[in-house]
Structures are given as C-alpha cells and as structure tokens.
Coordinates of C-alpha atoms and ligand atoms in Angstrom, one line a residue:
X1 CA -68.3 22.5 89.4
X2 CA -65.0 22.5 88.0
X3 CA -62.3 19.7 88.5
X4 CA -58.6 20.4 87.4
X5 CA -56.7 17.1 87.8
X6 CA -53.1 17.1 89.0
X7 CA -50.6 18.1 85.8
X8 CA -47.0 18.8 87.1
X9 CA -45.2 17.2 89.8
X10 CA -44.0 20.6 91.3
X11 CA -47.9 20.6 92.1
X12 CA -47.3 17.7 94.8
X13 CA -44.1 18.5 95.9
X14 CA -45.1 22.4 97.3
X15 CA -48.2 20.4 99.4
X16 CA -46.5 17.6 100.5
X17 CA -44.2 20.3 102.0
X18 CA -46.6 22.6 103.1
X19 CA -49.1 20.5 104.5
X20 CA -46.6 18.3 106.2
X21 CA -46.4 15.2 104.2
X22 CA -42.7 15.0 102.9
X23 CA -39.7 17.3 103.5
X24 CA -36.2 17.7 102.0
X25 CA -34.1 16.2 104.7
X26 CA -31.5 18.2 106.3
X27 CA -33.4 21.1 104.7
X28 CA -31.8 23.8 106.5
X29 CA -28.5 23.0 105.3
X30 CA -29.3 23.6 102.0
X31 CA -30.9 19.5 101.7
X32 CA -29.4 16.6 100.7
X33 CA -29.5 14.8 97.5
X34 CA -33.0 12.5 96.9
X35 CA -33.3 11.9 100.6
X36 CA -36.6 12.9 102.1
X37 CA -38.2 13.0 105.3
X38 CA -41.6 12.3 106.0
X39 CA -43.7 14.8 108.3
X40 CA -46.3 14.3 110.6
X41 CA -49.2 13.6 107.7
X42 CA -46.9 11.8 105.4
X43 CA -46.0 9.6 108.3
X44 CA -49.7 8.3 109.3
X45 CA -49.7 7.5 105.3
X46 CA -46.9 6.0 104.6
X47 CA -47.7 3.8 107.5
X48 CA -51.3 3.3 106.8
X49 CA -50.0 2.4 103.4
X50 CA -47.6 -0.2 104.5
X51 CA -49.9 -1.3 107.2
X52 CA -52.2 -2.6 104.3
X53 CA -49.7 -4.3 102.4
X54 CA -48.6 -5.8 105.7
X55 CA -52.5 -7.1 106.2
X56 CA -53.6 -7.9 102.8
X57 CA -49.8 -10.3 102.2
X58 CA -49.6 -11.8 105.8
X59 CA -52.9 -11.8 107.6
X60 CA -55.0 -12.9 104.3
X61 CA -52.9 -15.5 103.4
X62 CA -51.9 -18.4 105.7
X63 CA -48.9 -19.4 103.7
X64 CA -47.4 -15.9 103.7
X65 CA -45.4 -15.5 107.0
X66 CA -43.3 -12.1 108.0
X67 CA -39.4 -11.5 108.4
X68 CA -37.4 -8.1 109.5
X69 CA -33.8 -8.8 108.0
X70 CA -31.0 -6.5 108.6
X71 CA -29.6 -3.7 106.7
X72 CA -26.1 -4.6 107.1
X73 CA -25.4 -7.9 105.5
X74 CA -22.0 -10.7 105.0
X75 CA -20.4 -8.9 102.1
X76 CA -20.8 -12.1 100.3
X77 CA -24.6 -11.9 99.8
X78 CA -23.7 -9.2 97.5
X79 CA -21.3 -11.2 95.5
X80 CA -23.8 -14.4 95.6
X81 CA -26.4 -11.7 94.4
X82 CA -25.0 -10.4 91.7
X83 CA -25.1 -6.8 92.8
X84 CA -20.7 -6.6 93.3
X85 CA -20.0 -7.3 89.8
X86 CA -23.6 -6.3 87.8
X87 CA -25.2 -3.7 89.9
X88 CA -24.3 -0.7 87.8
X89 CA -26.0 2.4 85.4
X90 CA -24.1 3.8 82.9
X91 CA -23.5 7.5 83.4
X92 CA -22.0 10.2 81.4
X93 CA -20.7 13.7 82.3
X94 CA -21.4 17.2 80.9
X95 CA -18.2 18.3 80.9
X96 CA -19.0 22.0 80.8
X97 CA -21.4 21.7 84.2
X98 CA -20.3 18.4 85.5
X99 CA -23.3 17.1 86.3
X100 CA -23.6 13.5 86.1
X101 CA -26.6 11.9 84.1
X102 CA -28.0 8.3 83.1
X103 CA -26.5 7.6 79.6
X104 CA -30.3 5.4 78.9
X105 CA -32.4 7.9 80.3
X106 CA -30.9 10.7 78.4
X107 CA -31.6 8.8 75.1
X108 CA -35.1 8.1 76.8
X109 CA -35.9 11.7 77.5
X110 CA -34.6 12.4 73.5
X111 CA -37.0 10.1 72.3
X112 CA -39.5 11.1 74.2
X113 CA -39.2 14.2 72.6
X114 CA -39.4 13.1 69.2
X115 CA -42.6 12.0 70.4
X116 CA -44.0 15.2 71.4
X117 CA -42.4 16.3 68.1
X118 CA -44.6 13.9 66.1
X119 CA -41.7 12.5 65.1
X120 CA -42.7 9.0 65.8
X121 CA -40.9 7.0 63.0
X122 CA -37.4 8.8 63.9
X123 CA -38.8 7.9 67.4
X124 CA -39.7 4.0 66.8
X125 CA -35.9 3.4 65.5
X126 CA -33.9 5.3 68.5
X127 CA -36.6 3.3 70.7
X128 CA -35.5 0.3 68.9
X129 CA -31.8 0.9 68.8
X130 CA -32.2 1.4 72.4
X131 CA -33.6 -1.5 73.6
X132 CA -30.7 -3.2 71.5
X133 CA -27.5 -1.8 73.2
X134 CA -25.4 -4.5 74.3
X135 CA -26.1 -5.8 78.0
X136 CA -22.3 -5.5 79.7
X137 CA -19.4 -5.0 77.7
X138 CA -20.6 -3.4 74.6
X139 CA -23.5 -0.9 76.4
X140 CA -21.2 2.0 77.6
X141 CA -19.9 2.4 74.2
X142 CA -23.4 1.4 72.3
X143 CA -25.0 4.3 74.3
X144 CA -21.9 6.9 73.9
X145 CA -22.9 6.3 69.8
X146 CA -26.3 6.8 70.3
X147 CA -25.6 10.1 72.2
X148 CA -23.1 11.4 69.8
X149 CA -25.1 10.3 66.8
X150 CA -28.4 11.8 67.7
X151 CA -26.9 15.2 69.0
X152 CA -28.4 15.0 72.3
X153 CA -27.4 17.9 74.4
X154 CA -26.9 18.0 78.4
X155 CA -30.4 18.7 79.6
X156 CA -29.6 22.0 81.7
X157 CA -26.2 23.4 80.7
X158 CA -27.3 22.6 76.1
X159 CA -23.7 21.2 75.6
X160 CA -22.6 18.7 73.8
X161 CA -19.6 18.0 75.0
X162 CA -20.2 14.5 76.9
X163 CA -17.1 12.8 78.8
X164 CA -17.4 8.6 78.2
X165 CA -20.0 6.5 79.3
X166 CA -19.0 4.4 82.7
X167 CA -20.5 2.1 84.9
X168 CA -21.5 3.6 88.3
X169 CA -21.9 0.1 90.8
X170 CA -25.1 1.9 92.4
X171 CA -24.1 -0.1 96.3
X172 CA -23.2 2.2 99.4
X173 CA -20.2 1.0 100.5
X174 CA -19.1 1.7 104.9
X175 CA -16.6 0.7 107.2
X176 CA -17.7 -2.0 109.2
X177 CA -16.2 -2.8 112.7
X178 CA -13.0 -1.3 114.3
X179 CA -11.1 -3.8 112.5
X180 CA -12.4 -3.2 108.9
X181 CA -9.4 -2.0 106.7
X182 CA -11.3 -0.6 104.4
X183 CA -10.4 -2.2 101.5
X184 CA -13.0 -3.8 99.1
X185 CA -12.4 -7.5 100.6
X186 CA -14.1 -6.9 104.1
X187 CA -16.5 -4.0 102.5
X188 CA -20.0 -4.2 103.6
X189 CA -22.7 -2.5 101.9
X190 CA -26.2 -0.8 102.9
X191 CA -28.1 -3.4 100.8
X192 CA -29.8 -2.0 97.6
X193 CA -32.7 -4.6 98.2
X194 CA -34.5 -5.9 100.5
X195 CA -35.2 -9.4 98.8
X196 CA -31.5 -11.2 99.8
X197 CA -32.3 -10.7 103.3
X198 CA -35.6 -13.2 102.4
X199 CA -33.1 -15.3 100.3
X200 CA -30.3 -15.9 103.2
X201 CA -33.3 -16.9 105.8
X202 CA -34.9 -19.2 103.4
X203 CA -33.9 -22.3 105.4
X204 CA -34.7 -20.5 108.9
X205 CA -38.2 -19.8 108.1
X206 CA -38.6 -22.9 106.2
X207 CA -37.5 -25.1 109.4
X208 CA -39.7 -22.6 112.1
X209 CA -42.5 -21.6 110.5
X210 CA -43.4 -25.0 109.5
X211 CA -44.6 -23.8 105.8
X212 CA -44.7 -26.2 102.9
X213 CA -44.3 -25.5 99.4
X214 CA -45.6 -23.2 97.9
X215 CA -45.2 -20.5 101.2
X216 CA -44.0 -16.7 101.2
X217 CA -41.9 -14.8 103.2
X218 CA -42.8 -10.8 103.5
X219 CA -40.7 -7.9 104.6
X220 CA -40.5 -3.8 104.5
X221 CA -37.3 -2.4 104.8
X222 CA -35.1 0.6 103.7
X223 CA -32.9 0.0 100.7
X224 CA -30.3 2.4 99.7
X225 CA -29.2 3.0 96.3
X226 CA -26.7 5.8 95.3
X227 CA -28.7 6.6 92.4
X228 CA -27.4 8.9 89.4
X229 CA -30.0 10.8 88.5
X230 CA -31.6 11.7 91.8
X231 CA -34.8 13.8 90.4
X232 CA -38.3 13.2 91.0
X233 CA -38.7 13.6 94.1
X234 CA -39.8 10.4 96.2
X235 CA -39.7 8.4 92.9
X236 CA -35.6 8.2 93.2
X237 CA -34.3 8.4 96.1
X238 CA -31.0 7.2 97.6
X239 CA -32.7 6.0 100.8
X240 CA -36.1 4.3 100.3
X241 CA -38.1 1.6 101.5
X242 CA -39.2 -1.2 99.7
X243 CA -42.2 -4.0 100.7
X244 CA -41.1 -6.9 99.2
X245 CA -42.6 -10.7 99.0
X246 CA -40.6 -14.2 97.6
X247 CA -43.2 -16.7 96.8
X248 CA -41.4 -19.8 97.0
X249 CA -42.6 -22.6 94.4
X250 CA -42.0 -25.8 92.8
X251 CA -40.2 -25.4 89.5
X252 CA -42.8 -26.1 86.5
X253 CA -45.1 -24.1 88.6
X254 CA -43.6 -20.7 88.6
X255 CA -45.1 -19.5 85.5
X256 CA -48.5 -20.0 86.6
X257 CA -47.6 -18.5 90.4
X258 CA -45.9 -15.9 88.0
X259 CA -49.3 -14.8 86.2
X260 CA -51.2 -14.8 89.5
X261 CA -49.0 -12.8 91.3
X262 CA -49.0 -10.4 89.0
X263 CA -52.7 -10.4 88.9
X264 CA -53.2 -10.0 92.4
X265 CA -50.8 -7.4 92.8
X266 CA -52.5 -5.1 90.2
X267 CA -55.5 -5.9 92.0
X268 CA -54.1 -4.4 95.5
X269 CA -53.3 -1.1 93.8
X270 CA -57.0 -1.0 92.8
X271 CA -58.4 -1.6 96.5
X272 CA -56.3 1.1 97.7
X273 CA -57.8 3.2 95.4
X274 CA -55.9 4.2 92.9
X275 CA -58.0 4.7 89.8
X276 CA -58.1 1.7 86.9
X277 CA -57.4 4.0 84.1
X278 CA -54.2 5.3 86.1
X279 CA -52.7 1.9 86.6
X280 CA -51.6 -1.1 83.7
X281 CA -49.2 -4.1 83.2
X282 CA -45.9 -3.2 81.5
X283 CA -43.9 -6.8 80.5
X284 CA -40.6 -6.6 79.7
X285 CA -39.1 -7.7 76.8
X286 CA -37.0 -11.0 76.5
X287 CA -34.1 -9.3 75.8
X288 CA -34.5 -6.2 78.5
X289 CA -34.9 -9.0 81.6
X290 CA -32.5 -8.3 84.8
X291 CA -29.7 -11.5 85.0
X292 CA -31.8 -13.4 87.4
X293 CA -35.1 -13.0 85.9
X294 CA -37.2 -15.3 83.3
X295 CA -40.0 -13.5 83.4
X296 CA -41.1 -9.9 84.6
X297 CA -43.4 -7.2 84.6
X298 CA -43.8 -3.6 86.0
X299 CA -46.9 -2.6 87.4
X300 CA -46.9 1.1 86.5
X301 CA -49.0 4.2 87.3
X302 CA -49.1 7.4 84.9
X303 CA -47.7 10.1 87.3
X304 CA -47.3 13.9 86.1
X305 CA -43.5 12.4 85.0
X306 CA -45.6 9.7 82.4
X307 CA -45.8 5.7 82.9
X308 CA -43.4 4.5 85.7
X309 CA -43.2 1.8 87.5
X310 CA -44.0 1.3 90.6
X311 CA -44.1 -1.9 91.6
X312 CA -41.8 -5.0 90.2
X313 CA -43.3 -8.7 89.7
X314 CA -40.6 -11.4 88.8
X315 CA -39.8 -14.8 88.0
X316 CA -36.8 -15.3 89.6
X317 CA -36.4 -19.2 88.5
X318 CA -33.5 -20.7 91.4
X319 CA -31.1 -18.1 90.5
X320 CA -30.6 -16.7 94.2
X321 CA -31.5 -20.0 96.2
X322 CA -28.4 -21.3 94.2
X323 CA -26.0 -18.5 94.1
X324 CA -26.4 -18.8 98.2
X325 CA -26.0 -22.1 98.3
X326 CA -22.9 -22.1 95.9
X327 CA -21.4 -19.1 97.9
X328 CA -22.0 -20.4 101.1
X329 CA -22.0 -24.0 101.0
X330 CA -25.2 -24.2 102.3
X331 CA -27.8 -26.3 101.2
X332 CA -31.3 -24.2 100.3
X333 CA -33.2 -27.0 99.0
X334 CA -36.7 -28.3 99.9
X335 CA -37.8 -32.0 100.3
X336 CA -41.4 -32.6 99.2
X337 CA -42.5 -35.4 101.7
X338 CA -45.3 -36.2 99.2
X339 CA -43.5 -36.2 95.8
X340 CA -40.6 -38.1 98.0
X341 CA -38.3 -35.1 95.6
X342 CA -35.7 -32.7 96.3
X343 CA -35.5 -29.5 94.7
X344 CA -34.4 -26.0 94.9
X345 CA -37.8 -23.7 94.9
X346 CA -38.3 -21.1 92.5
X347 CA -39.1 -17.8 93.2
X348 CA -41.9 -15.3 92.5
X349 CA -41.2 -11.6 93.9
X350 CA -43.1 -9.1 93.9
X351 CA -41.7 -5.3 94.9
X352 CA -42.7 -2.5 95.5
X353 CA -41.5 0.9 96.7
X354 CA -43.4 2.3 99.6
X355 CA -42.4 5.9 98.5
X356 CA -43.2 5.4 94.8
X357 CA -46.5 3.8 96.7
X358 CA -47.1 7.6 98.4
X359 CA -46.4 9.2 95.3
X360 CA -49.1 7.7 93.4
X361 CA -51.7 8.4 96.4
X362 CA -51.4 11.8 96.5
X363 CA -51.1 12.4 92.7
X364 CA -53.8 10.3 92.1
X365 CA -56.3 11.6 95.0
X366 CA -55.1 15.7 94.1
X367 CA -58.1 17.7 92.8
X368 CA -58.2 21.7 92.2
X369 CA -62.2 22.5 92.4
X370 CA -63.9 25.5 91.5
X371 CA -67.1 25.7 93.4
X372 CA -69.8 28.4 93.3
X373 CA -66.4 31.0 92.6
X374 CA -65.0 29.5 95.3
X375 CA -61.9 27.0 94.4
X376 CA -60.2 24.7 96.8
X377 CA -57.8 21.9 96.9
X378 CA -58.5 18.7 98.0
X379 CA -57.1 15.1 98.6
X380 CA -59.5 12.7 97.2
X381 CA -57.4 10.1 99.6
X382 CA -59.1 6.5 100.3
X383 CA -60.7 7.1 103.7
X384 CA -58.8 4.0 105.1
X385 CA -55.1 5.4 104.4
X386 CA -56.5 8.9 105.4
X387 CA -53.8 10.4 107.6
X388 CA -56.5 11.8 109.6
X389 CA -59.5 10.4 109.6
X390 CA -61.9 12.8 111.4
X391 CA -61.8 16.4 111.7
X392 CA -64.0 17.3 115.3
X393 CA -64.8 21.0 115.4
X394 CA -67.2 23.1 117.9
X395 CA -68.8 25.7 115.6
X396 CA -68.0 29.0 117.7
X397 CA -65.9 28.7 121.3
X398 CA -68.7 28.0 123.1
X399 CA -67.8 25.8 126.4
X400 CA -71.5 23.7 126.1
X401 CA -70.3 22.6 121.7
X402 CA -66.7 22.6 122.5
X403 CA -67.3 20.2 125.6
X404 CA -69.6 18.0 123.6
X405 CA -66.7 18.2 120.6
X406 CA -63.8 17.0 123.2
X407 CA -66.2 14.3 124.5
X408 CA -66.9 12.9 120.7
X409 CA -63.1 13.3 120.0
X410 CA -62.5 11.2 123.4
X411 CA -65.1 8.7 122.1
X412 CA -63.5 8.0 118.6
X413 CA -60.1 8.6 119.3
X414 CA -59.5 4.6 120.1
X415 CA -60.4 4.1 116.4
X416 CA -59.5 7.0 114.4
X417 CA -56.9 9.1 114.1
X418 CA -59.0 12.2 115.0
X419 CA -58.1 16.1 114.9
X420 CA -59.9 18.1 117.0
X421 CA -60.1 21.9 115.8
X422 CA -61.4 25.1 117.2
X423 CA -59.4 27.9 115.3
X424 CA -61.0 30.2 112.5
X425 CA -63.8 29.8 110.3
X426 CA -65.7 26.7 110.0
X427 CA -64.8 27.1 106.1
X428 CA -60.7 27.4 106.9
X429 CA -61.0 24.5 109.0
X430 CA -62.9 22.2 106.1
X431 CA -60.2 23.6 103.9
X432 CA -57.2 22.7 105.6
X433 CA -58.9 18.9 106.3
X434 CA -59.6 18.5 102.5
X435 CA -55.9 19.8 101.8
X436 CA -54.8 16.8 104.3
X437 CA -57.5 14.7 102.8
X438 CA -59.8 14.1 105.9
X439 CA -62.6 12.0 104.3
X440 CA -64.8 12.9 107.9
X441 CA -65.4 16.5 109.7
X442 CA -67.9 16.5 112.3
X443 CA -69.1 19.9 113.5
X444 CA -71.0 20.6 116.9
X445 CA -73.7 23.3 116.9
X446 CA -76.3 24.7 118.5
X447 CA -79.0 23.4 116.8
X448 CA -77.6 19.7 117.7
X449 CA -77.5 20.7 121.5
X450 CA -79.8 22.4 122.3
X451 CA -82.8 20.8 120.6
X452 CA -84.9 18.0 121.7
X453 CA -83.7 14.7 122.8
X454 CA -80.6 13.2 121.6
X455 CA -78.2 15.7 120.7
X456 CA -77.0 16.0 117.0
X457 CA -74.0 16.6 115.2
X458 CA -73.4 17.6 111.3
X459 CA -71.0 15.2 109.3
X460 CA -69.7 16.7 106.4
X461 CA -68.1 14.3 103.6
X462 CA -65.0 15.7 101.8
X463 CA -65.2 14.3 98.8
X464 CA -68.9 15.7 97.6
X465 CA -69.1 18.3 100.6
X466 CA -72.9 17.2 101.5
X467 CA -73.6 17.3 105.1
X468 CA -75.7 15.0 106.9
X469 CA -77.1 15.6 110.5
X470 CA -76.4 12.4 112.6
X471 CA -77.3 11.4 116.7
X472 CA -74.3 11.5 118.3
X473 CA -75.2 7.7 119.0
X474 CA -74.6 6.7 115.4
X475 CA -71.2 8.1 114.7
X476 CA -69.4 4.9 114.4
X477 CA -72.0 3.7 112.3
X478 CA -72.5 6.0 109.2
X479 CA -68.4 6.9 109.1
X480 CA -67.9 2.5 109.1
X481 CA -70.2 2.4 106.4
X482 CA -68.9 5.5 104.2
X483 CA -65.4 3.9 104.6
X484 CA -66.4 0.6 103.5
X485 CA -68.2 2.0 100.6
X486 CA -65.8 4.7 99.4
X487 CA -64.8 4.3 95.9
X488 CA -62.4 6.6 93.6
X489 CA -63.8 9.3 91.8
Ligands
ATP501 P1 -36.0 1.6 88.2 O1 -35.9 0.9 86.9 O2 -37.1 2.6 88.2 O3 -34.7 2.1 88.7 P2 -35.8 -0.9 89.4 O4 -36.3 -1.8 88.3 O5 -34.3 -0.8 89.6 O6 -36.4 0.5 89.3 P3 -36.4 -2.8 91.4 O7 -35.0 -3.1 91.7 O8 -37.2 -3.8 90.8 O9 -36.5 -1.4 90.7 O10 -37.0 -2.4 92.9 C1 -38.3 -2.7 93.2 C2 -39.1 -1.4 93.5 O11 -38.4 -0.6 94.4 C3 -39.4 -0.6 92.3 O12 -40.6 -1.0 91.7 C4 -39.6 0.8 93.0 O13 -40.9 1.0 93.4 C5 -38.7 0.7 94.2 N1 -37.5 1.5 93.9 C6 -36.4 1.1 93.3 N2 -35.4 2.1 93.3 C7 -36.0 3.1 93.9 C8 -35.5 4.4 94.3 N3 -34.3 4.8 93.9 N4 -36.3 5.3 95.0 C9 -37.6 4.8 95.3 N5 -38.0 3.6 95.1 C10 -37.3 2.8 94.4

C-alpha cells in the first residue's frame, strides 16, 4: 500500500468544501473576504473539538471555572488593553494592482525564498535585520528599507512600485446605540480577543466562584480581526473563534505556572491526536514579545503553509489586571488570607484558535491510499472528534438487514452520532465515510441474520480497513474499546 500525505493546502480546502466541512460564506455572491462557514461535518468537529478543550480545562481541573463574556464591550477595555493605540500591522500597497499586503510577511515570504534558493547566509541576515526593525515609531520606515533594498516585488501583480508602509489598527469599529455619534469617543468595537472579557470579570468570578489563588477562568468566543492579508483559508480569518484560559497566580510564581502551562498545552494537542513530529514549542525572542508579555511561546503545527502557530502561551505579568484597574478605578487585587498579602495576580494565558485547531485536524488526519489499484482518500480523524462516528448500512435493500440496520442505528444513536446509509455500493458508501473520516461502519448481511443464534454484524475499521464479525450484543463494547485505544498513524 501506498500512502501520499497531504502537500498543498488547496488539497484541504476542495474537501472541506465538498464533503461539507467548511464553505466560503456568502458564496453565492461571489464570498466574502476570510470569513467561512462551517457545514454540517465541519460543525460536529468544530464542536467536538471545542467540547474537549471545554472538558479537559474545566471538568479536569477544579480550580478552572467557565465564563461567556460579551462581544460588545465599554470602549474603554480597549484603551485599558492596549489594542486603541497598539493594535496595528504595518501594510503596504502595490500601487499597480492595489492590493494591500503585510509589510513583515512580505519580507518573510522573501526570505523564505532565499531559503529554498540555498541562499541561507543572504537569508540569516534579512532574518536578522528583520527581527530588528524598530517596535513603533521606527518599524514602518525600517520595513519600507528592507522592501526597497532587497527588491521585493508585489507577490501577484511582480511590481515594484510599493506605496509607504502604514499602520492598519486591525479593531472593527460599529455604531452602537441610537445615540452613538459615530465619532471615535463613543466607538465600540467587535473585540479582537476574547481574553479582556476574562480580565473585566476578574473580580466577579473571584467573589462567586469562591476560587483562591492560583484559579482559572475559561471561555470560547468569536473574535474578529480585520486582518490584512486574509489568505489561508481558516488560518486568517476576519471572524474566528478563539478558546482562551487566564491562569491567575501569585507574582514570583508565574514563571513556573508559565513552563507548565505551556507543557500541558502541548500535551492536549497530542491527546487529540495530532501527530508528535507535526507539533513543537516556538519561544519568542526577548526582543519580538507583545507589550504585555514577559514571556511567550507559540505552540505551532507544520501545515502545507510551513510552521505556524496555532496556539499562544503567555506570561502576561499584571499588565491587564492593572491597566483595568487604572482605567476604571476599580480595584482587581487579591487578598491572600494565609500570607495576610495583597497583590495584583499575574497572569498565564493560553490561546488558541478553534479554526487554526480544525485546520490542523484535517491536514494532519488527510491520507491519499493506493490499495490493490484501487486509491482512496481518507480522514485518519481521532475517533472521538469524528463528525460521525458510525456509518450503519444494510448490505442490499432487503426489509429483514435494513430493519435490523434501523434498529442498531436506534440503539446507538443516544451515544454516537450515527449515519445510517442504504444508497449504492457497499464500496461507495465505505468511501464517502472514510472521506468524512468515520472511524466505525457497521454492515448488516445475510450471513449475520440468518445464521444460528445471535445475529451478527461486520464492523469495518477505517483506518486499516479490517473487518471484524461482532454479536449485535457487543457493539458498544468493541467500538468503546477501539476509541479508547486509537492512536495516530
Ligand atoms: P498571528 O501572529 O498568526 O497573527 P497572533 O499572535 O496575533 O497570531 P494571538 O493574538 O496570540 O494571535 O491569538 C491567539 C490565537 O488566536 C492564535 O494562536 C490563533 O490560533 C488564533 N488567531 C489569531 N488571529 C487569528 C485569525 N485571524 N484567524 C484565525 N485564528 C486566529
């Protein structure tokens, strides 16, 4: 057998269409700009996904307790945050096509190039040059040099002939009320993060939930942010959803909470089955951490567009608890009864995208096989965020298998998410499952009904395409135990 692993995004973005995972939105009017929708597969995943962040953060940890924030927040959470003033990329136009791209991420993209090139010393100093371009003030012009020096042409239209480099503040920005004037002093935002709506309710949990020191407070949310370069697919969108956790610590011990956060969080993106090789720790530099961070790290997964992050773990020191409390007023402090001391916590967050968090499934599970001449596609999906679970097919349309194949489907429905399926071949139908990545089909023949006591089904297993043949009776039992004991390939 042949196995031909995923190589180009374009790959993923044809089947998530096709088989219903993830759409363009507003497709028929010709789409809308890194916003997607998800369909009736990429639903039950994306909630299966975020249904085992949800369990592993909340329900496995006592001092982890859950919050759903609003979107719309007091337009002075923005200003507290940082995001008003700081919350910018620096884009450039091609002035022959207009189109708009990140200033960074074209020198990125040259270097990158270089690479491929083998031009790795030429590469190492751009690289280096890079990462030293001025923070604020001096990084619009600092890139526009770097642009202009290295030649580097507009990706699509080859032009060189770049406009400045300008700071794009990356917040969407409505009218709010009857009332609102419109101007920028009553503007509220769609928040870009999910985090200050943990931040603002730090006091509110704190006094209800009855937590001490350290405790966390989880949420999933959308987040919008109106991104520059919007390509990628789910990787970059303008309306995404984010899973997000503040750990909230005594200062002195956030480095420690720091390291095992991180270590832990790697360690979820291994038990959902992403493969180890696929996944690593990316720290950033000193001199490359956000304004409110002392120390972070990506957790990043090689997709078909190379290492990305997909997940965010940061030491956020005090910075928000204070900027809200400066802002607002508003004490966020925290009295240890113990220690008989007052302090403001610090923070460890950890963040990651549930889209970026489908993404990596499906690239990571997508297999081509060649079998015997025969080649299929298949989704090598951990059988617990499996869309569908069990596929339930009679072998002909025969009323005694196809009775026996509704009652199974009745009997496992209040467990699974099961599919029952009576239309073409028994091969088509074990196709289209592995092509939604159905770990389970179950088929009902006559050899199962018709012989001797108990009747008999065939299970067949998606990932190696064995079949077993299994008493009805024991069902539950053989597809617990294959789920429990699945492991990536
Ligand atoms: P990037 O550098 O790729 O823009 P970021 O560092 O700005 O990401 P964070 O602000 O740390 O991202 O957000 C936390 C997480 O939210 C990221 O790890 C990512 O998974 C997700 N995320 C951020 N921006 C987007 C987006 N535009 N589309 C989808 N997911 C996103």
């Amino acid at each position: 057998m042949s196995v031909t692993e995923l190589e180009n995004l374009d790959t993923i973005v044809s089947l998530a269409k096709a088989r219903g995972f993830i759409y363009q939105s507003s497709e028929i009017y010709g789409g809308l700009g890194a916003v997607y929708d998800y369909g009736p597969l990429g639903t039950e995943l994306k909630r299966n996904i975020r249904d085992h962040w949800w369990k592993v953060m909340t329900q496995y940890h006592d001092n982890i307790v859950g919050l759903d924030a609003s979107i719309f927040m007091h337009p002075k959470v923005w200003e507290a945050s940082g995001h008003v003033e700081g919350f910018n990329d620096p884009m450039i136009d091609d002035k022959q096509s207009n189109k708009r791209y990140r200033a960074d991420m074209l020198v990125e993209e040259h270097i990158a190039k270089l690479r491929k090139d083998g031009k790795e010393e030429e590469a190492d100093e751009l690289q280096e040059l890079l990462d030293t371009t001025g923070k604020r003030e001096g990084l619009c012009k600092d890139l526009h040099k770097l642009i202009i020096e290295n030649e580097i042409r507009a990706p699509e239209s080859g032009a060189f002939d770049w406009t400045d480099v300008r700071q794009f503040n990356l917040m969407f920005k409505t009218q709010f009320g009857a009332t609102s004037s419109g101007d920028d002093d009553d503007a509220v935002y769609l928040r870009p993060e999910t985090a200050q709506g943990i931040f603002v309710n730090f006091k509110n949990v704190m006094d209800t939930a009855r937590q001490k020191i350290p405790f966390g407070i989880a949420q999933v949310g959308k987040a919008f942010r109106n991104e520059v370069v919007a390509r990628q697919f789910v990787f970059r969108m303008r309306e995404f959803e984010q899973m997000e956790m503040q750990y909230f610590v005594e200062p002195g011990t956030d480095e420690e909470n720091y390291e095992k956060w991180l270590s832990k969080r790697l360690d979820w993106h291994k038990e959902l089955g992403i493969r180890e090789h696929k996944l690593r720790t990316h720290p950033h530099p000193e001199d490359k951490l956000a304004h409110y961070a002392v120390s972070a790290a990506d957790i990043q997964y090689e997709y078909p567009i190379g290492w990305q992050e997909v997940e965010g773990v940061h030491n956020r020191t005090d910075f928000d608890l204070s900027q809200h409390h400066e802002y607002s007023g508003k004490k966020l402090e925290y009295y240890d009864q113990k220690k008989q001391k007052r302090y403001t916590p610090y923070v460890i967050e950890t963040s990651i995208g549930l889209d970026r968090a489908v993404m990596m499934v499906l690239c990571d599970a997508y297999r081509e096989e060649e079998v015997d001449g025969d080649s299929r596609t298949v989704l090598k999906l951990n059988p617990k965020i499996a869309p569908t679970k069990i596929g339930i097919f009679p072998l002909i349309k025969k009323d005694k298998l196809q009775d026996l194949a509704h009652k199974i489907e009745h009997d496992l429905r209040e467990d699974y998410n099961v599919l029952y399926d009576e239309s073409g071949s028994i091969g088509k139908r074990y196709r289209r499952q592995d092509e939604a990545g159905t770990p389970f089909c179950i088929t009902v023949d006559f050899d199962g009904v018709e012989s001797e006591g108990e009747d008999t089904v065939t299970i067949r297993y998606r990932d190696d395409m064995t079949q077993d043949r299994v008493p009805v009776s024991r069902l539950r039992e053989v597809i617990g135990e294959k789920m429990r004991s699945w492991k990536p390939e």
